[in-house]
Short mmCIF file of C-alpha atoms and ligand atoms in Angstrom, two decimals:
data_model
loop_
_atom_site.label_atom_id
_atom_site.label_comp_id
_atom_site.label_asym_id
_atom_site.label_seq_id
_atom_site.Cartn_x
_atom_site.Cartn_y
_atom_site.Cartn_z
CA MET A 28 45.77 102.93 133.79
CA SER A 29 44.99 99.89 131.71
CA ALA A 30 43.68 96.71 133.15
CA PRO A 31 46.65 94.31 133.29
CA GLY A 32 44.48 91.53 131.91
CA ASN A 33 43.83 93.18 128.54
CA VAL A 34 45.92 92.51 125.51
CA ILE A 35 43.99 95.10 123.49
CA GLU A 36 42.20 98.27 124.51
CA LEU A 37 40.67 100.45 121.82
CA ALA A 38 38.84 103.67 122.63
CA GLY A 39 37.04 105.84 120.10
CA ILE A 40 39.00 104.52 117.14
CA ARG A 41 38.24 106.06 113.77
CA LYS A 42 39.88 105.44 110.43
CA VAL A 43 39.48 107.76 107.48
CA PHE A 44 41.01 106.95 104.12
CA ARG A 45 41.57 110.20 102.30
CA GLN A 46 42.13 108.75 98.86
CA VAL A 47 41.43 105.53 97.10
CA LEU A 48 44.56 103.45 97.28
CA ALA A 49 45.70 100.02 96.30
CA PRO A 50 44.45 97.21 98.53
CA GLN A 51 46.47 96.84 101.70
CA GLU A 52 47.28 93.22 101.03
CA GLY A 53 49.40 91.94 98.20
CA SER A 54 53.00 91.20 97.44
CA GLY A 55 54.11 94.08 99.64
CA MET A 56 52.68 92.50 102.79
CA LEU A 57 55.70 90.28 103.43
CA ALA A 58 58.01 93.27 103.36
CA ARG A 59 55.65 95.22 105.59
CA LEU A 60 55.40 92.45 108.14
CA PHE A 61 59.06 91.69 108.52
CA SER A 62 60.76 94.98 107.75
CA ARG A 63 62.42 97.28 110.19
CA GLY A 64 61.07 100.82 110.33
CA GLY A 65 58.25 102.20 108.23
CA ALA A 66 56.04 99.65 106.60
CA LYS A 67 56.09 101.24 103.16
CA PRO A 68 54.36 99.23 100.48
CA ALA A 69 56.94 100.05 97.81
CA GLU A 70 56.07 96.87 95.92
CA GLN A 71 52.47 97.93 95.40
CA GLY A 72 53.06 99.74 92.15
CA GLY A 73 54.53 102.74 93.89
CA VAL A 74 51.15 103.83 95.25
CA PRO A 75 51.78 105.98 98.32
CA GLU A 76 49.94 105.46 101.55
CA PRO A 77 48.33 108.47 103.21
CA GLY A 78 51.08 110.43 104.86
CA GLY A 79 53.64 107.85 103.80
CA GLY A 80 54.36 104.56 105.55
CA ILE A 81 51.91 103.77 108.26
CA SER A 82 51.43 107.31 109.47
CA ASP A 83 48.14 109.01 108.88
CA GLY A 84 46.73 112.52 108.83
CA ALA A 85 45.56 114.54 111.75
CA ALA A 86 42.52 113.48 113.74
CA GLY A 87 39.26 114.85 112.48
CA ASP A 88 40.37 115.33 108.91
CA VAL A 89 37.44 113.78 107.07
CA GLU A 90 37.50 116.30 104.22
CA GLY A 91 37.20 114.38 101.00
CA GLY A 92 37.85 111.13 102.83
CA VAL A 93 35.91 108.00 103.57
CA GLU A 94 35.37 106.99 107.17
CA VAL A 95 35.91 103.25 107.23
CA LEU A 96 35.95 102.74 111.02
CA SER A 97 33.78 104.82 113.35
CA ASP A 98 34.05 105.02 117.11
CA ILE A 99 35.39 101.52 117.76
CA SER A 100 35.85 100.88 121.46
CA LEU A 101 36.80 97.42 122.49
CA ASN A 102 38.78 95.47 125.09
CA ILE A 103 40.18 92.03 124.48
CA ALA A 104 41.46 90.14 127.50
CA ARG A 105 44.54 88.00 127.48
CA GLY A 106 43.79 84.50 126.31
CA GLU A 107 40.61 85.36 124.43
CA PHE A 108 39.79 83.84 121.05
CA VAL A 109 37.77 86.42 119.11
CA ALA A 110 36.15 86.01 115.70
CA LEU A 111 35.57 89.19 113.73
CA GLN A 112 32.68 89.02 111.30
CA GLY A 113 30.86 91.38 108.97
CA THR A 114 29.97 91.81 105.32
CA SER A 115 32.57 92.65 102.71
CA GLY A 116 33.75 96.22 103.11
CA SER A 117 32.59 96.51 106.74
CA GLY A 118 36.13 97.30 107.88
CA LYS A 119 37.40 93.97 109.26
CA SER A 120 40.79 94.02 107.53
CA THR A 121 41.24 97.70 108.25
CA LEU A 122 40.67 97.01 111.95
CA LEU A 123 43.03 94.04 111.88
CA HIS A 124 45.73 96.18 110.26
CA LEU A 125 45.34 98.77 113.02
CA LEU A 126 45.57 96.05 115.67
CA GLY A 127 48.65 94.70 113.90
CA LEU A 128 50.42 98.08 113.92
CA LEU A 129 50.45 97.97 110.13
CA ASP A 130 48.43 101.16 109.98
CA ARG A 131 47.55 103.96 112.35
CA PRO A 132 44.10 105.16 113.35
CA THR A 133 42.96 108.64 112.35
CA ALA A 134 41.62 109.19 115.88
CA GLY A 135 41.25 107.32 119.14
CA THR A 136 43.64 105.42 121.36
CA TYR A 137 45.07 101.95 121.04
CA LYS A 138 46.78 100.26 123.93
CA LEU A 139 48.57 97.04 123.14
CA LEU A 140 49.51 95.10 126.28
CA GLY A 141 48.73 98.20 128.33
CA ARG A 142 50.98 100.47 126.28
CA ASP A 143 49.62 103.40 124.27
CA VAL A 144 51.14 102.94 120.83
CA SER A 145 50.10 106.27 119.32
CA GLY A 146 53.33 108.07 120.13
CA LEU A 147 55.65 105.34 118.88
CA SER A 148 57.89 105.78 115.85
CA ASP A 149 57.59 103.47 112.87
CA ASP A 150 60.75 101.74 114.07
CA ASP A 151 59.32 101.16 117.54
CA LEU A 152 56.09 99.87 116.00
CA SER A 153 58.00 97.38 113.86
CA HIS A 154 59.92 96.20 116.88
CA LEU A 155 56.77 95.84 118.98
CA ARG A 156 54.97 94.09 116.12
CA ASN A 157 57.76 91.60 115.67
CA ALA A 158 58.09 90.90 119.37
CA THR A 159 54.44 90.57 120.35
CA LEU A 160 52.28 89.78 117.31
CA GLY A 161 51.95 86.93 114.84
CA PHE A 162 50.10 87.14 111.52
CA VAL A 163 48.27 84.63 109.37
CA PHE A 164 46.55 85.60 106.11
CA GLN A 165 44.25 84.01 103.58
CA SER A 166 46.98 83.90 100.94
CA PHE A 167 49.73 82.55 103.25
CA TYR A 168 52.41 85.08 102.16
CA LEU A 169 55.25 82.60 102.18
CA VAL A 170 58.53 83.44 100.45
CA PRO A 171 58.38 81.17 97.38
CA TYR A 172 62.10 80.52 97.04
CA ALA A 173 62.61 79.74 100.73
CA THR A 174 62.01 76.38 102.41
CA ALA A 175 59.37 75.84 105.09
CA LEU A 176 62.08 76.10 107.75
CA GLU A 177 63.50 79.32 106.28
CA ASN A 178 60.01 80.81 106.10
CA VAL A 179 59.35 79.99 109.75
CA LEU A 180 62.68 81.62 110.68
CA LEU A 181 61.81 84.89 108.94
CA PRO A 182 60.48 86.76 112.03
CA GLY A 183 63.67 85.76 113.87
CA MET A 184 65.73 88.14 111.76
CA TYR A 185 65.74 90.96 114.30
CA SER A 186 65.38 88.81 117.38
CA ASN A 187 68.06 88.74 120.08
CA THR A 188 67.52 85.02 120.49
CA PRO A 189 70.55 83.00 119.31
CA GLN A 190 70.18 81.49 115.83
CA ALA A 191 70.64 77.93 117.07
CA GLU A 192 67.81 78.35 119.55
CA LEU A 193 65.54 79.92 116.91
CA ARG A 194 66.27 77.02 114.58
CA GLN A 195 65.37 74.50 117.28
CA ARG A 196 62.19 76.42 117.98
CA ALA A 197 61.31 76.56 114.27
CA LEU A 198 61.85 72.82 113.88
CA SER A 199 59.74 72.10 116.93
CA LEU A 200 56.97 74.40 115.64
CA LEU A 201 57.01 72.67 112.26
CA ASP A 202 56.73 69.39 114.12
CA ARG A 203 53.83 70.78 116.15
CA VAL A 204 51.93 71.72 112.99
CA GLY A 205 52.56 68.28 111.52
CA LEU A 206 55.27 69.16 109.01
CA ALA A 207 58.34 67.51 110.54
CA ASP A 208 58.90 65.65 107.27
CA ARG A 209 58.48 68.75 105.09
CA VAL A 210 60.90 71.24 106.65
CA HIS A 211 63.04 71.54 103.51
CA PHE A 212 60.11 71.77 101.07
CA LYS A 213 59.40 74.99 99.24
CA PRO A 214 55.84 76.40 99.24
CA ALA A 215 55.13 75.29 95.66
CA ASN A 216 55.63 71.68 96.78
CA LEU A 217 53.23 71.97 99.70
CA SER A 218 49.44 71.82 99.69
CA GLY A 219 47.40 74.90 100.65
CA GLY A 220 46.74 73.47 104.10
CA GLN A 221 50.43 72.69 104.57
CA GLN A 222 51.40 76.19 103.45
CA GLN A 223 49.01 77.65 106.01
CA ARG A 224 50.59 75.42 108.67
CA VAL A 225 53.98 76.87 107.76
CA ALA A 226 52.47 80.36 108.10
CA MET A 227 51.11 79.42 111.53
CA ALA A 228 54.48 78.09 112.66
CA ARG A 229 56.04 81.33 111.41
CA ALA A 230 53.47 83.39 113.33
CA LEU A 231 54.47 81.54 116.51
CA LEU A 232 58.27 81.82 116.19
CA ASN A 233 58.65 84.86 118.43
CA GLN A 234 56.17 83.46 120.97
CA PRO A 235 53.64 86.25 120.40
CA GLU A 236 51.02 87.39 122.90
CA LEU A 237 48.47 87.78 120.12
CA ILE A 238 47.83 86.15 116.74
CA LEU A 239 45.98 88.19 114.11
CA ALA A 240 44.45 86.17 111.29
CA ASP A 241 42.57 87.48 108.23
CA GLU A 242 40.43 84.78 106.60
CA PRO A 243 43.06 82.11 107.33
CA THR A 244 40.78 79.36 106.02
CA GLY A 245 39.46 81.34 103.05
CA GLN A 246 41.45 79.35 100.49
CA LEU A 247 41.04 75.94 102.11
CA ASP A 248 38.44 73.21 101.70
CA SER A 249 36.27 72.48 104.71
CA ALA A 250 38.25 69.48 106.01
CA THR A 251 41.55 71.38 105.78
CA SER A 252 39.88 74.42 107.25
CA GLN A 253 38.83 72.34 110.27
CA GLU A 254 42.41 71.11 110.75
CA ILE A 255 43.69 74.68 110.70
CA MET A 256 41.02 75.73 113.19
CA ARG A 257 42.06 72.88 115.48
CA LEU A 258 45.59 74.32 115.38
CA PHE A 259 44.30 77.78 116.26
CA ALA A 260 42.37 76.26 119.17
CA GLN A 261 45.50 74.48 120.41
CA VAL A 262 47.51 77.69 120.17
CA ASN A 263 44.79 79.50 122.10
CA GLU A 264 44.82 76.80 124.79
CA THR A 265 48.46 77.62 125.50
CA GLY A 266 47.36 81.16 126.42
CA THR A 267 47.95 83.04 123.16
CA SER A 268 45.14 85.48 122.32
CA ILE A 269 43.66 85.28 118.83
CA VAL A 270 41.66 87.71 116.70
CA LEU A 271 40.48 85.96 113.56
CA VAL A 272 38.49 87.48 110.69
CA THR A 273 36.16 85.05 108.98
CA HIS A 274 33.09 84.92 106.77
CA ASP A 275 32.53 81.31 107.75
CA GLU A 276 30.02 80.74 110.56
CA ALA A 277 31.49 77.29 111.32
CA VAL A 278 34.92 78.88 111.75
CA ALA A 279 33.53 81.70 113.91
CA GLY A 280 31.80 79.06 116.04
CA LYS A 281 35.21 77.88 117.26
CA ALA A 282 35.92 81.25 118.85
CA GLY A 283 34.89 82.11 122.38
CA ARG A 284 33.60 85.52 121.36
CA VAL A 285 32.16 86.91 118.14
CA ILE A 286 32.31 90.60 117.25
CA ARG A 287 30.29 91.78 114.28
CA LEU A 288 31.08 94.89 112.24
CA ALA A 289 28.80 96.76 109.85
CA ASP A 290 29.77 99.99 108.10
CA GLY A 291 32.79 100.41 110.32
CA ARG A 292 30.91 100.05 113.60
CA ILE A 293 30.55 97.23 116.10
CA ILE A 294 26.94 96.09 115.89
CA ALA A 295 27.20 92.96 118.02
CA ASP A 296 29.66 91.58 120.54
CA SER A 297 28.93 88.29 122.25
CA GLY A 298 31.54 89.15 124.88
CA SER A 299 29.94 92.31 126.26
N1 ATP B 17 43.99 101.57 101.57
C1 ATP B 17 42.74 101.95 101.41
N2 ATP B 17 42.44 103.14 100.84
C2 ATP B 17 41.16 103.53 100.70
N3 ATP B 17 40.10 102.82 101.09
C3 ATP B 17 40.33 101.63 101.65
C4 ATP B 17 41.66 101.12 101.84
N4 ATP B 17 41.57 99.90 102.42
C5 ATP B 17 40.26 99.66 102.57
N5 ATP B 17 39.51 100.69 102.12
C6 ATP B 17 38.04 100.79 102.15
O1 ATP B 17 37.64 100.56 103.48
C7 ATP B 17 36.44 99.80 103.52
C8 ATP B 17 36.67 98.61 104.41
O2 ATP B 17 37.63 97.77 103.79
P1 ATP B 17 38.15 96.44 104.49
O3 ATP B 17 39.18 95.88 103.60
O4 ATP B 17 38.54 96.75 105.88
O5 ATP B 17 36.83 95.54 104.49
P2 ATP B 17 36.64 94.02 104.93
O6 ATP B 17 35.56 94.00 105.95
O7 ATP B 17 37.95 93.43 105.28
O8 ATP B 17 36.08 93.37 103.57
P3 ATP B 17 36.33 91.91 102.95
O9 ATP B 17 35.42 90.99 103.71
O10 ATP B 17 35.91 92.06 101.53
O11 ATP B 17 37.77 91.55 103.09
C9 ATP B 17 36.10 99.48 102.09
O12 ATP B 17 35.10 100.37 101.67
C10 ATP B 17 37.38 99.71 101.35
O13 ATP B 17 37.13 100.14 100.04
MG1 MG B 18 39.13 91.97 104.42
#
């Protein structure tokens, strides 16, 4: 049984990439985040993922592959604010993608909100992702031809919540992130900090248990970065758990717990 207080429980997680593939981020990320079913990166130049979609090969198959995560065991309690640090290539984004149900581990177990996700279909994973997780990335991933409001409404596509209620929620989230007067602006007419605020409002639309953020301040100057971190702190104060990847020590300092990765292993964890 899982402890009811944990949002994440990882045990013995390994990730082996069996071939060199296109980076996992890029123009395909939007489709992966908000699509139903398999998260196939069709937009990434047609480069297939191992096993297709987010499925992976059998456990233990390291033949000709590169082990990018090794024996990661980790619990994150509800309401925690965790910063994930480590040098480039240490496996931070790979781990975040596993946590975000955007990829599957090669071995080990992952329980999200007490539920073992390893047996779930791609469809179930998409549903669970949409209902319980919010994402924020370095490069915002807003739809360029959609307004701020339409971008925030994107994760509501498959929600059972009535449209009118979602729209009210989206407007109130945009107000909360300080963009009440920009709801009909398109991304190109917003500053980087404002675009990231839109992305944060979007991440919150479905009232997620957990926000996953990969270098959310990486493209922002330090003042704007501080504003965005204040927003993360406010979101965390309302009880939402956060796992945030950052190179920036000042950003990591805002988190309650810092986990450090090196070569795919946890080498330090201030929370254990
Ligand atoms: N889709 C993939 N196919 C093959 N190898 C991959 C894939 N994605 C990542 N890797 C490899 O896994 C390792 C960890 O990559 P990852 O992107 O998780 O690092 P990171 O800690 O996020 O680095 P950075 O700080 O530069 O973003 C790297 O050696 C990378 O080359
Ligand atoms: Mg990364």
